[in-house]
PDB file of C-alpha atoms in Angstrom:
ATOM      1  CA  ASP U 222     -27.896  23.367 -19.451  1.00 94.00           C
ATOM      2  CA  TYR U 223     -26.194  19.960 -19.406  1.00 97.00           C
ATOM      3  CA  PRO U 224     -23.034  19.835 -21.578  1.00 98.00           C
ATOM      4  CA  LEU U 225     -23.878  18.598 -25.069  1.00 98.00           C
ATOM      5  CA  GLU U 226     -20.330  17.360 -25.625  1.00 98.00           C
ATOM      6  CA  GLU U 227     -20.783  14.920 -22.738  1.00 98.00           C
ATOM      7  CA  LEU U 228     -24.166  13.746 -24.001  1.00 98.00           C
ATOM      8  CA  ALA U 229     -22.687  13.128 -27.451  1.00 98.00           C
ATOM      9  CA  GLU U 230     -20.574  10.360 -25.894  1.00 98.00           C
ATOM     10  CA  TYR U 231     -23.784   8.566 -24.877  1.00 98.00           C
ATOM     11  CA  ILE U 232     -25.443   8.494 -28.306  1.00 98.00           C
ATOM     12  CA  ASP U 233     -26.421   5.025 -29.453  1.00 97.00           C
ATOM     13  CA  TRP U 234     -25.753   5.412 -33.165  1.00 97.00           C
ATOM     14  CA  THR U 235     -27.581   2.204 -34.011  1.00 96.00           C
ATOM     15  CA  PHE U 236     -30.879   4.018 -33.413  1.00 96.00           C
ATOM     16  CA  PHE U 237     -29.659   7.003 -35.405  1.00 97.00           C
ATOM     17  CA  PHE U 238     -29.483   4.759 -38.461  1.00 96.00           C
ATOM     18  CA  THR U 239     -32.828   3.188 -37.579  1.00 96.00           C
ATOM     19  CA  ALA U 240     -34.370   6.663 -37.803  1.00 95.00           C
ATOM     20  CA  TRP U 241     -33.148   6.755 -41.421  1.00 95.00           C
ATOM     21  CA  GLU U 242     -34.638   3.293 -42.031  1.00 93.00           C
ATOM     22  CA  MET U 243     -31.209   1.682 -42.204  1.00 94.00           C
ATOM     23  CA  THR U 244     -31.240  -1.504 -40.119  1.00 90.00           C
ATOM     24  CA  GLY U 245     -28.022  -2.841 -38.669  1.00 92.00           C
ATOM     25  CA  ARG U 246     -25.895  -2.353 -35.592  1.00 93.00           C
ATOM     26  CA  PHE U 247     -23.300   0.394 -35.304  1.00 95.00           C
ATOM     27  CA  PRO U 248     -20.389   0.344 -36.088  1.00 94.00           C
ATOM     28  CA  GLU U 249     -20.794  -2.838 -38.146  1.00 95.00           C
ATOM     29  CA  ILE U 250     -23.208  -1.081 -40.473  1.00 96.00           C
ATOM     30  CA  LEU U 251     -20.369   1.127 -41.716  1.00 95.00           C
ATOM     31  CA  ASP U 252     -18.747  -1.964 -43.263  1.00 94.00           C
ATOM     32  CA  ASP U 253     -21.916  -3.456 -44.699  1.00 93.00           C
ATOM     33  CA  PRO U 254     -21.177  -4.570 -48.293  1.00 93.00           C
ATOM     34  CA  ASP U 255     -24.442  -3.126 -49.599  1.00 91.00           C
ATOM     35  CA  ARG U 256     -25.086  -0.048 -47.434  1.00 91.00           C
ATOM     36  CA  GLY U 257     -21.675   0.721 -45.970  1.00 94.00           C
ATOM     37  CA  ASP U 258     -20.853   3.640 -48.274  1.00 95.00           C
ATOM     38  CA  GLU U 259     -24.235   5.265 -47.721  1.00 96.00           C
ATOM     39  CA  ALA U 260     -23.973   4.665 -43.951  1.00 96.00           C
ATOM     40  CA  LYS U 261     -20.502   6.222 -43.801  1.00 97.00           C
ATOM     41  CA  LYS U 262     -21.671   9.355 -45.624  1.00 97.00           C
ATOM     42  CA  LEU U 263     -24.685   9.665 -43.328  1.00 97.00           C
ATOM     43  CA  TYR U 264     -22.501   9.200 -40.256  1.00 97.00           C
ATOM     44  CA  ASP U 265     -19.920  11.735 -41.438  1.00 98.00           C
ATOM     45  CA  ASP U 266     -22.656  14.281 -42.169  1.00 98.00           C
ATOM     46  CA  ALA U 267     -24.198  13.672 -38.761  1.00 98.00           C
ATOM     47  CA  LYS U 268     -20.898  14.062 -36.930  1.00 98.00           C
ATOM     48  CA  ALA U 269     -20.188  17.311 -38.753  1.00 98.00           C
ATOM     49  CA  LEU U 270     -23.621  18.714 -37.892  1.00 98.00           C
ATOM     50  CA  LEU U 271     -23.321  17.497 -34.311  1.00 98.00           C
ATOM     51  CA  ASP U 272     -19.985  19.297 -33.978  1.00 98.00           C
ATOM     52  CA  ARG U 273     -21.646  22.485 -35.200  1.00 97.00           C
ATOM     53  CA  ILE U 274     -24.544  22.088 -32.775  1.00 98.00           C
ATOM     54  CA  ILE U 275     -22.097  21.661 -29.889  1.00 98.00           C
ATOM     55  CA  SER U 276     -19.728  24.468 -30.869  1.00 97.00           C
ATOM     56  CA  GLU U 277     -22.558  26.943 -31.474  1.00 97.00           C
ATOM     57  CA  LYS U 278     -24.574  25.730 -28.464  1.00 96.00           C
ATOM     58  CA  ALA U 279     -27.489  25.559 -30.868  1.00 97.00           C
ATOM     59  CA  LEU U 280     -29.456  23.232 -28.581  1.00 98.00           C
ATOM     60  CA  THR U 281     -29.934  23.358 -24.831  1.00 97.00           C
ATOM     61  CA  ALA U 282     -30.383  20.220 -22.729  1.00 98.00           C
ATOM     62  CA  HIS U 283     -32.321  20.266 -19.456  1.00 98.00           C
ATOM     63  CA  GLY U 284     -33.068  17.295 -17.195  1.00 98.00           C
ATOM     64  CA  ALA U 285     -34.561  16.456 -13.812  1.00 98.00           C
ATOM     65  CA  ALA U 286     -34.814  13.323 -11.699  1.00 98.00           C
ATOM     66  CA  ALA U 287     -36.260  12.511  -8.276  1.00 97.00           C
ATOM     67  CA  ILE U 288     -36.737   9.429  -6.141  1.00 97.00           C
ATOM     68  CA  PHE U 289     -39.923   8.981  -4.086  1.00 96.00           C
ATOM     69  CA  PRO U 290     -41.131   6.423  -1.537  1.00 95.00           C
ATOM     70  CA  ALA U 291     -43.561   4.034  -3.205  1.00 95.00           C
ATOM     71  CA  ALA U 292     -45.517   0.810  -2.811  1.00 94.00           C
ATOM     72  CA  SER U 293     -47.530  -1.465  -5.030  1.00 94.00           C
ATOM     73  CA  LEU U 294     -51.158  -2.241  -4.281  1.00 92.00           C
ATOM     74  CA  PRO U 295     -53.652  -4.840  -5.473  1.00 87.00           C
ATOM     75  CA  GLU U 296     -55.110  -4.270  -8.943  1.00 90.00           C
ATOM     76  CA  ASP U 297     -51.661  -3.219 -10.261  1.00 95.00           C
ATOM     77  CA  GLU U 298     -51.644   0.230  -8.694  1.00 95.00           C
ATOM     78  CA  ILE U 299     -48.358   1.900  -7.692  1.00 96.00           C
ATOM     79  CA  THR U 300     -48.705   4.528  -4.980  1.00 95.00           C
ATOM     80  CA  VAL U 301     -46.183   7.384  -4.694  1.00 96.00           C
ATOM     81  CA  PHE U 302     -45.592   9.178  -1.399  1.00 94.00           C
ATOM     82  CA  ALA U 303     -44.142  12.554  -0.474  1.00 93.00           C
ATOM     83  CA  VAL U 304     -40.416  12.398   0.223  1.00 89.00           C
ATOM     84  CA  ASP U 305     -40.744  13.883   3.732  1.00 83.00           C
ATOM     85  CA  GLY U 306     -44.437  13.345   4.202  1.00 70.00           C
ATOM     86  CA  GLY U 307     -44.578  10.041   6.041  1.00 69.00           C
ATOM     87  CA  GLU U 308     -47.506   8.241   4.451  1.00 80.00           C
ATOM     88  CA  LYS U 309     -48.868  11.194   2.478  1.00 89.00           C
ATOM     89  CA  GLU U 310     -49.895   9.881  -0.949  1.00 92.00           C
ATOM     90  CA  ILE U 311     -49.104  12.283  -3.804  1.00 95.00           C
ATOM     91  CA  GLY U 312     -49.972  10.185  -6.839  1.00 96.00           C
ATOM     92  CA  ARG U 313     -50.742   6.787  -8.340  1.00 96.00           C
ATOM     93  CA  ILE U 314     -49.641   4.955 -11.445  1.00 97.00           C
ATOM     94  CA  HIS U 315     -52.342   2.763 -12.975  1.00 97.00           C
ATOM     95  CA  ALA U 316     -50.281  -0.104 -14.355  1.00 98.00           C
ATOM     96  CA  LEU U 317     -51.515  -2.713 -16.819  1.00 98.00           C
ATOM     97  CA  ARG U 318     -50.921  -6.457 -16.881  1.00 98.00           C
ATOM     98  CA  GLN U 319     -50.174  -8.857 -19.711  1.00 97.00           C
ATOM     99  CA  GLN U 320     -53.211 -10.932 -20.718  1.00 96.00           C
ATOM    100  CA  LYS U 321     -52.322 -12.722 -23.942  1.00 92.00           C
ATOM    101  CA  LYS U 322     -51.846 -16.428 -23.263  1.00 92.00           C
ATOM    102  CA  LYS U 323     -48.210 -17.564 -23.178  1.00 91.00           C
ATOM    103  CA  GLU U 324     -46.823 -20.944 -24.146  1.00 89.00           C
ATOM    104  CA  LYS U 325     -43.438 -20.906 -22.369  1.00 89.00           C
ATOM    105  CA  THR U 326     -43.791 -18.685 -19.306  1.00 89.00           C
ATOM    106  CA  PRO U 327     -46.466 -19.042 -16.624  1.00 88.00           C
ATOM    107  CA  TYR U 328     -46.407 -15.428 -15.435  1.00 91.00           C
ATOM    108  CA  TYR U 329     -48.193 -12.316 -16.713  1.00 96.00           C
ATOM    109  CA  LEU U 330     -46.270  -9.158 -15.897  1.00 97.00           C
ATOM    110  CA  SER U 331     -47.130  -5.675 -14.696  1.00 98.00           C
ATOM    111  CA  LEU U 332     -44.732  -2.888 -13.723  1.00 98.00           C
ATOM    112  CA  ALA U 333     -46.319  -3.109 -10.276  1.00 97.00           C
ATOM    113  CA  ASP U 334     -44.627  -6.503  -9.833  1.00 97.00           C
ATOM    114  CA  PHE U 335     -41.248  -4.750  -9.565  1.00 97.00           C
ATOM    115  CA  ILE U 336     -42.320  -2.476  -6.670  1.00 97.00           C
ATOM    116  CA  ALA U 337     -42.517  -3.942  -3.158  1.00 95.00           C
ATOM    117  CA  PRO U 338     -46.115  -4.227  -1.943  1.00 93.00           C
ATOM    118  CA  ALA U 339     -47.502  -2.115   0.851  1.00 86.00           C
ATOM    119  CA  PRO U 340     -47.473  -3.869   4.253  1.00 81.00           C
ATOM    120  CA  ASP U 341     -50.311  -6.335   4.746  1.00 68.00           C
ATOM    121  CA  SER U 342     -51.746  -4.100   7.445  1.00 50.00           C
ATOM    122  CA  ALA U 343     -52.141  -1.210   5.014  1.00 56.00           C
ATOM    123  CA  SER U 344     -55.382  -0.788   3.108  1.00 61.00           C
ATOM    124  CA  PRO U 345     -55.699   0.554  -0.458  1.00 61.00           C
ATOM    125  CA  GLN U 346     -57.262   3.642   1.112  1.00 63.00           C
ATOM    126  CA  SER U 347     -54.309   4.282   3.455  1.00 64.00           C
ATOM    127  CA  PRO U 348     -51.231   2.436   2.161  1.00 74.00           C
ATOM    128  CA  SER U 349     -47.689   2.745   3.505  1.00 74.00           C
ATOM    129  CA  PRO U 350     -44.426   3.073   1.566  1.00 80.00           C
ATOM    130  CA  ALA U 351     -42.343  -0.087   1.210  1.00 87.00           C
ATOM    131  CA  ASP U 352     -40.020   0.733  -1.701  1.00 94.00           C
ATOM    132  CA  HIS U 353     -38.900   3.588  -3.932  1.00 96.00           C
ATOM    133  CA  LEU U 354     -39.667   4.708  -7.473  1.00 97.00           C
ATOM    134  CA  GLY U 355     -37.812   7.251  -9.576  1.00 98.00           C
ATOM    135  CA  PHE U 356     -39.116   9.784 -12.074  1.00 98.00           C
ATOM    136  CA  PHE U 357     -37.186  11.577 -14.804  1.00 98.00           C
ATOM    137  CA  ALA U 358     -37.654  13.995 -17.661  1.00 98.00           C
ATOM    138  CA  VAL U 359     -35.010  15.209 -20.103  1.00 98.00           C
ATOM    139  CA  THR U 360     -35.037  17.342 -23.215  1.00 98.00           C
ATOM    140  CA  ALA U 361     -32.496  18.389 -25.828  1.00 98.00           C
ATOM    141  CA  GLY U 362     -35.023  20.192 -27.987  1.00 96.00           C
ATOM    142  CA  HIS U 363     -34.723  23.808 -26.889  1.00 97.00           C
ATOM    143  CA  GLY U 364     -33.341  25.792 -29.824  1.00 97.00           C
ATOM    144  CA  LEU U 365     -34.091  23.134 -32.431  1.00 97.00           C
ATOM    145  CA  GLU U 366     -36.814  25.096 -34.246  1.00 96.00           C
ATOM    146  CA  GLU U 367     -34.591  28.132 -34.686  1.00 96.00           C
ATOM    147  CA  PHE U 368     -31.594  26.035 -35.745  1.00 97.00           C
ATOM    148  CA  SER U 369     -33.580  24.045 -38.308  1.00 96.00           C
ATOM    149  CA  ARG U 370     -35.426  27.031 -39.748  1.00 95.00           C
ATOM    150  CA  ALA U 371     -32.420  28.315 -41.711  1.00 92.00           C
ATOM    151  CA  TYR U 372     -32.003  24.937 -43.405  1.00 96.00           C
ATOM    152  CA  ARG U 373     -35.687  24.710 -44.275  1.00 95.00           C
ATOM    153  CA  GLU U 374     -35.772  28.244 -45.633  1.00 96.00           C
ATOM    154  CA  ALA U 375     -32.777  27.398 -47.814  1.00 96.00           C
ATOM    155  CA  GLY U 376     -34.575  24.308 -49.125  1.00 96.00           C
ATOM    156  CA  ASP U 377     -32.139  22.001 -47.323  1.00 97.00           C
ATOM    157  CA  ASP U 378     -34.574  19.471 -45.916  1.00 96.00           C
ATOM    158  CA  TYR U 379     -31.786  16.919 -45.468  1.00 97.00           C
ATOM    159  CA  HIS U 380     -29.982  18.903 -42.789  1.00 97.00           C
ATOM    160  CA  ALA U 381     -33.247  20.083 -41.223  1.00 97.00           C
ATOM    161  CA  ILE U 382     -34.283  16.463 -40.738  1.00 97.00           C
ATOM    162  CA  MET U 383     -30.764  15.546 -39.611  1.00 97.00           C
ATOM    163  CA  ALA U 384     -30.952  18.198 -36.870  1.00 98.00           C
ATOM    164  CA  GLN U 385     -34.237  16.745 -35.617  1.00 97.00           C
ATOM    165  CA  VAL U 386     -32.812  13.211 -35.565  1.00 98.00           C
ATOM    166  CA  LEU U 387     -29.717  14.382 -33.686  1.00 98.00           C
ATOM    167  CA  ALA U 388     -31.831  16.260 -31.140  1.00 98.00           C
ATOM    168  CA  ASP U 389     -33.821  13.071 -30.555  1.00 98.00           C
ATOM    169  CA  ARG U 390     -30.585  11.097 -30.123  1.00 98.00           C
ATOM    170  CA  LEU U 391     -29.211  13.663 -27.677  1.00 98.00           C
ATOM    171  CA  ALA U 392     -32.407  13.441 -25.626  1.00 98.00           C
ATOM    172  CA  GLU U 393     -32.103   9.650 -25.493  1.00 98.00           C
ATOM    173  CA  ALA U 394     -28.409  10.031 -24.638  1.00 98.00           C
ATOM    174  CA  PHE U 395     -29.400  12.361 -21.792  1.00 98.00           C
ATOM    175  CA  ALA U 396     -31.839   9.736 -20.520  1.00 98.00           C
ATOM    176  CA  GLU U 397     -29.001   7.199 -20.587  1.00 98.00           C
ATOM    177  CA  ARG U 398     -26.549   9.498 -18.799  1.00 98.00           C
ATOM    178  CA  LEU U 399     -29.029  10.651 -16.138  1.00 98.00           C
ATOM    179  CA  HIS U 400     -30.020   7.059 -15.411  1.00 98.00           C
ATOM    180  CA  GLU U 401     -26.344   6.261 -14.863  1.00 98.00           C
ATOM    181  CA  ILE U 402     -26.051   9.167 -12.410  1.00 98.00           C
ATOM    182  CA  VAL U 403     -29.159   7.969 -10.570  1.00 98.00           C
ATOM    183  CA  ARG U 404     -27.939   4.369 -10.248  1.00 98.00           C
ATOM    184  CA  THR U 405     -24.457   5.273  -9.054  1.00 97.00           C
ATOM    185  CA  ASP U 406     -25.099   8.441  -7.031  1.00 97.00           C
ATOM    186  CA  LEU U 407     -28.553  10.004  -6.644  1.00 96.00           C
ATOM    187  CA  TRP U 408     -30.329   6.758  -5.707  1.00 96.00           C
ATOM    188  CA  GLY U 409     -27.005   4.966  -5.413  1.00 96.00           C
ATOM    189  CA  TYR U 410     -28.154   1.353  -5.467  1.00 96.00           C
ATOM    190  CA  ALA U 411     -25.269   0.447  -7.820  1.00 96.00           C
ATOM    191  CA  PRO U 412     -22.389   2.638  -6.584  1.00 96.00           C
ATOM    192  CA  GLY U 413     -19.685   0.330  -7.949  1.00 95.00           C
ATOM    193  CA  GLU U 414     -21.109   0.123 -11.471  1.00 97.00           C
ATOM    194  CA  ASP U 415     -18.411   0.412 -14.139  1.00 95.00           C
ATOM    195  CA  LEU U 416     -19.896  -0.279 -17.552  1.00 97.00           C
ATOM    196  CA  SER U 417     -18.763   0.571 -21.049  1.00 97.00           C
ATOM    197  CA  LYS U 418     -21.064   2.486 -23.371  1.00 96.00           C
ATOM    198  CA  ALA U 419     -21.714  -0.766 -25.244  1.00 95.00           C
ATOM    199  CA  ASP U 420     -22.817  -2.393 -21.976  1.00 97.00           C
ATOM    200  CA  LEU U 421     -25.118   0.541 -21.237  1.00 97.00           C
ATOM    201  CA  PHE U 422     -26.760   0.249 -24.656  1.00 96.00           C
ATOM    202  CA  LYS U 423     -27.272  -3.483 -24.038  1.00 95.00           C
ATOM    203  CA  VAL U 424     -28.997  -2.694 -20.694  1.00 96.00           C
ATOM    204  CA  ARG U 425     -26.474  -4.628 -18.617  1.00 97.00           C
ATOM    205  CA  TYR U 426     -27.131  -2.488 -15.554  1.00 98.00           C
ATOM    206  CA  GLN U 427     -29.561  -3.080 -12.709  1.00 97.00           C
ATOM    207  CA  GLY U 428     -33.016  -1.624 -13.159  1.00 98.00           C
ATOM    208  CA  ILE U 429     -35.085  -0.192 -16.006  1.00 98.00           C
ATOM    209  CA  ARG U 430     -36.503   3.178 -17.068  1.00 98.00           C
ATOM    210  CA  PRO U 431     -39.870   2.507 -18.746  1.00 98.00           C
ATOM    211  CA  ALA U 432     -41.569   5.484 -20.369  1.00 97.00           C
ATOM    212  CA  PRO U 433     -45.329   6.102 -20.597  1.00 98.00           C
ATOM    213  CA  GLY U 434     -46.498   5.427 -24.129  1.00 96.00           C
ATOM    214  CA  TYR U 435     -44.094   2.508 -24.629  1.00 95.00           C
ATOM    215  CA  PRO U 436     -44.792  -1.268 -24.410  1.00 96.00           C
ATOM    216  CA  PRO U 437     -44.654  -1.777 -20.599  1.00 97.00           C
ATOM    217  CA  CYS U 438     -46.971   1.196 -19.955  1.00 97.00           C
ATOM    218  CA  PRO U 439     -48.786   2.199 -23.176  1.00 97.00           C
ATOM    219  CA  ASP U 440     -50.938   5.001 -21.738  1.00 97.00           C
ATOM    220  CA  HIS U 441     -49.347   8.378 -22.581  1.00 97.00           C
ATOM    221  CA  ALA U 442     -51.520  10.074 -19.940  1.00 97.00           C
ATOM    222  CA  GLU U 443     -49.283   8.622 -17.213  1.00 97.00           C
ATOM    223  CA  LYS U 444     -46.809  11.370 -18.196  1.00 98.00           C
ATOM    224  CA  LEU U 445     -49.020  13.783 -16.268  1.00 97.00           C
ATOM    225  CA  LEU U 446     -47.781  12.504 -12.913  1.00 98.00           C
ATOM    226  CA  VAL U 447     -44.149  12.479 -14.054  1.00 98.00           C
ATOM    227  CA  HIS U 448     -44.322  16.089 -15.173  1.00 98.00           C
ATOM    228  CA  GLN U 449     -46.254  17.148 -12.084  1.00 97.00           C
ATOM    229  CA  LEU U 450     -43.816  15.610  -9.600  1.00 97.00           C
ATOM    230  CA  LEU U 451     -40.780  17.029 -11.410  1.00 98.00           C
ATOM    231  CA  ASN U 452     -42.457  20.413 -11.970  1.00 97.00           C
ATOM    232  CA  ALA U 453     -41.237  20.019 -15.543  1.00 97.00           C
ATOM    233  CA  ASP U 454     -42.950  23.109 -16.917  1.00 96.00           C
ATOM    234  CA  GLU U 455     -40.967  25.411 -14.639  1.00 96.00           C
ATOM    235  CA  ASN U 456     -37.781  23.389 -14.102  1.00 96.00           C
ATOM    236  CA  LEU U 457     -37.295  22.259 -17.701  1.00 97.00           C
ATOM    237  CA  ASP U 458     -39.550  24.535 -19.755  1.00 96.00           C
ATOM    238  CA  MET U 459     -41.223  21.336 -20.945  1.00 97.00           C
ATOM    239  CA  ASP U 460     -44.966  21.075 -21.601  1.00 97.00           C
ATOM    240  CA  LEU U 461     -47.520  18.407 -22.480  1.00 97.00           C
ATOM    241  CA  THR U 462     -50.092  18.813 -25.240  1.00 96.00           C
ATOM    242  CA  GLU U 463     -53.739  17.796 -24.843  1.00 94.00           C
ATOM    243  CA  SER U 464     -52.774  14.412 -26.342  1.00 93.00           C
ATOM    244  CA  TYR U 465     -49.869  14.076 -23.868  1.00 96.00           C
ATOM    245  CA  MET U 466     -47.085  14.650 -26.366  1.00 96.00           C
ATOM    246  CA  MET U 467     -44.002  16.377 -24.975  1.00 97.00           C
ATOM    247  CA  VAL U 468     -42.925  19.848 -26.093  1.00 97.00           C
ATOM    248  CA  PRO U 469     -40.122  20.201 -27.151  1.00 97.00           C
ATOM    249  CA  ALA U 470     -40.502  17.021 -29.178  1.00 94.00           C
ATOM    250  CA  ALA U 471     -36.903  15.901 -28.534  1.00 97.00           C
ATOM    251  CA  SER U 472     -37.765  14.873 -24.972  1.00 98.00           C
ATOM    252  CA  VAL U 473     -38.041  11.717 -22.879  1.00 97.00           C
ATOM    253  CA  SER U 474     -39.770  11.111 -19.556  1.00 98.00           C
ATOM    254  CA  GLY U 475     -40.553   8.096 -17.438  1.00 98.00           C
ATOM    255  CA  TYR U 476     -39.773   6.019 -14.373  1.00 98.00           C
ATOM    256  CA  TYR U 477     -36.743   4.507 -12.683  1.00 98.00           C
ATOM    257  CA  ILE U 478     -37.285   1.026 -11.255  1.00 98.00           C
ATOM    258  CA  GLY U 479     -34.338  -0.385  -9.314  1.00 97.00           C
ATOM    259  CA  HIS U 480     -35.509  -3.955  -8.672  1.00 97.00           C
ATOM    260  CA  PRO U 481     -32.572  -6.284  -9.489  1.00 96.00           C
ATOM    261  CA  GLU U 482     -34.825  -8.650 -11.424  1.00 96.00           C
ATOM    262  CA  SER U 483     -36.729  -5.987 -13.363  1.00 97.00           C
ATOM    263  CA  PHE U 484     -36.626  -6.106 -17.152  1.00 96.00           C
ATOM    264  CA  TYR U 485     -38.424  -4.621 -20.129  1.00 96.00           C
ATOM    265  CA  PHE U 486     -41.523  -6.324 -21.461  1.00 96.00           C
ATOM    266  CA  SER U 487     -44.559  -5.541 -23.568  1.00 97.00           C
ATOM    267  CA  VAL U 488     -48.028  -5.466 -22.055  1.00 97.00           C
ATOM    268  CA  GLY U 489     -49.331  -6.741 -25.385  1.00 96.00           C
ATOM    269  CA  LYS U 490     -52.985  -6.838 -26.350  1.00 97.00           C
ATOM    270  CA  LEU U 491     -55.651  -6.103 -23.731  1.00 97.00           C
ATOM    271  CA  ARG U 492     -59.159  -7.482 -23.446  1.00 96.00           C
ATOM    272  CA  ARG U 493     -62.253  -5.475 -22.653  1.00 96.00           C
ATOM    273  CA  ASP U 494     -62.346  -6.526 -18.974  1.00 96.00           C
ATOM    274  CA  GLN U 495     -58.956  -4.991 -18.186  1.00 97.00           C
ATOM    275  CA  VAL U 496     -59.700  -1.853 -20.190  1.00 97.00           C
ATOM    276  CA  GLU U 497     -62.938  -1.365 -18.257  1.00 97.00           C
ATOM    277  CA  ASP U 498     -61.069  -1.886 -14.992  1.00 97.00           C
ATOM    278  CA  PHE U 499     -58.433   0.608 -16.137  1.00 97.00           C
ATOM    279  CA  ALA U 500     -61.212   3.132 -16.796  1.00 98.00           C
ATOM    280  CA  ARG U 501     -62.637   2.529 -13.314  1.00 97.00           C
ATOM    281  CA  ARG U 502     -59.247   3.099 -11.685  1.00 96.00           C
ATOM    282  CA  TRP U 503     -58.695   6.303 -13.683  1.00 97.00           C
ATOM    283  CA  LYS U 504     -62.317   7.373 -13.064  1.00 97.00           C
ATOM    284  CA  ILE U 505     -62.880   7.937 -16.789  1.00 97.00           C
ATOM    285  CA  GLU U 506     -65.408   6.625 -19.297  1.00 97.00           C
ATOM    286  CA  ALA U 507     -64.623   3.301 -20.991  1.00 96.00           C
ATOM    287  CA  GLU U 508     -64.601   5.049 -24.371  1.00 96.00           C
ATOM    288  CA  GLU U 509     -61.847   7.378 -23.168  1.00 97.00           C
ATOM    289  CA  ALA U 510     -59.819   4.408 -21.914  1.00 97.00           C
ATOM    290  CA  GLU U 511     -60.225   2.699 -25.282  1.00 97.00           C
ATOM    291  CA  ARG U 512     -59.040   5.821 -27.061  1.00 96.00           C
ATOM    292  CA  ARG U 513     -55.937   6.064 -24.874  1.00 96.00           C
ATOM    293  CA  LEU U 514     -55.180   2.354 -25.249  1.00 97.00           C
ATOM    294  CA  ALA U 515     -56.200   2.052 -28.892  1.00 96.00           C
ATOM    295  CA  SER U 516     -52.834   0.631 -29.989  1.00 95.00           C
ATOM    296  CA  VAL U 517     -53.053  -2.338 -27.603  1.00 97.00           C
ATOM    297  CA  LEU U 518     -56.721  -3.308 -27.775  1.00 97.00           C
ATOM    298  CA  ALA U 519     -57.443  -6.975 -28.509  1.00 96.00           C
ATOM    299  CA  TYR U 520     -60.956  -6.123 -29.696  1.00 96.00           C
ATOM    300  CA  GLU U 521     -62.797  -3.604 -31.824  1.00 95.00           C
ATOM    301  CA  PRO U 522     -64.387  -0.851 -29.705  1.00 93.00           C
ATOM    302  CA  LYS U 523     -68.122  -0.334 -30.010  1.00 83.00           C
ATOM    303  CA  ASP U 524     -69.226   2.529 -32.224  1.00 63.00           C
TER     304      ASP U 524
END
């Protein structure tokens, strides 16, 4: 039940306007000669609805984060270990690596590159921790269906959609705020950090928080481990559908990587050889791997 009024301070309004297909950075968009008037009305309406959501406690925000010992392994695997379990492995992330030929940079990235490798003496069958990896899940979607229903029943689709967009923004704001807490306190690798909201939105802090289903890790099924380790169903009343979508929809989950040189990137298009290797590592059929990675395939799957 994290305070909504605090999360509201972490909303990146630029992405609020993007959700309404209005491109431009906030607050400059409010003074745009062509769309400024429309943007101002949309912003005023959103602020009024947000105030109502906060005052009525119409939405409830829950979040969880945890830091685990970890190590990277050959073949772009990231192994996660129990916090107090020595070398007890409790899960693996099956990362993917860029393959599309580059003209300006000689390296091809994987998230595993930002996690220290297991000691040379450790085998893939019995690795040892050498680093840490964080996991998080947040939601601001509890109560949204009930709150929106009255608007829909009254034929007010505008405010029903606005409520959904604001819930999404609050969830993203929660992800931003929780990451800040992790960096400065829970993990504490940047205890002296003192950044403005604008600096936060421009990712001027150390580390990244990639989310399964997004460009660095396009497989939504990796959410399974996140939700398992955080016990999200009980702690957050958050579920995953058969297609790995989060319920409530206004939710975000992913990883915390603290490496000082880590940055966001896109895996890009993948060839058949890596997809087949991904299937082997997951112990699934190649067709299932192709279905899960359909958006990043560099080839047409066989019928």
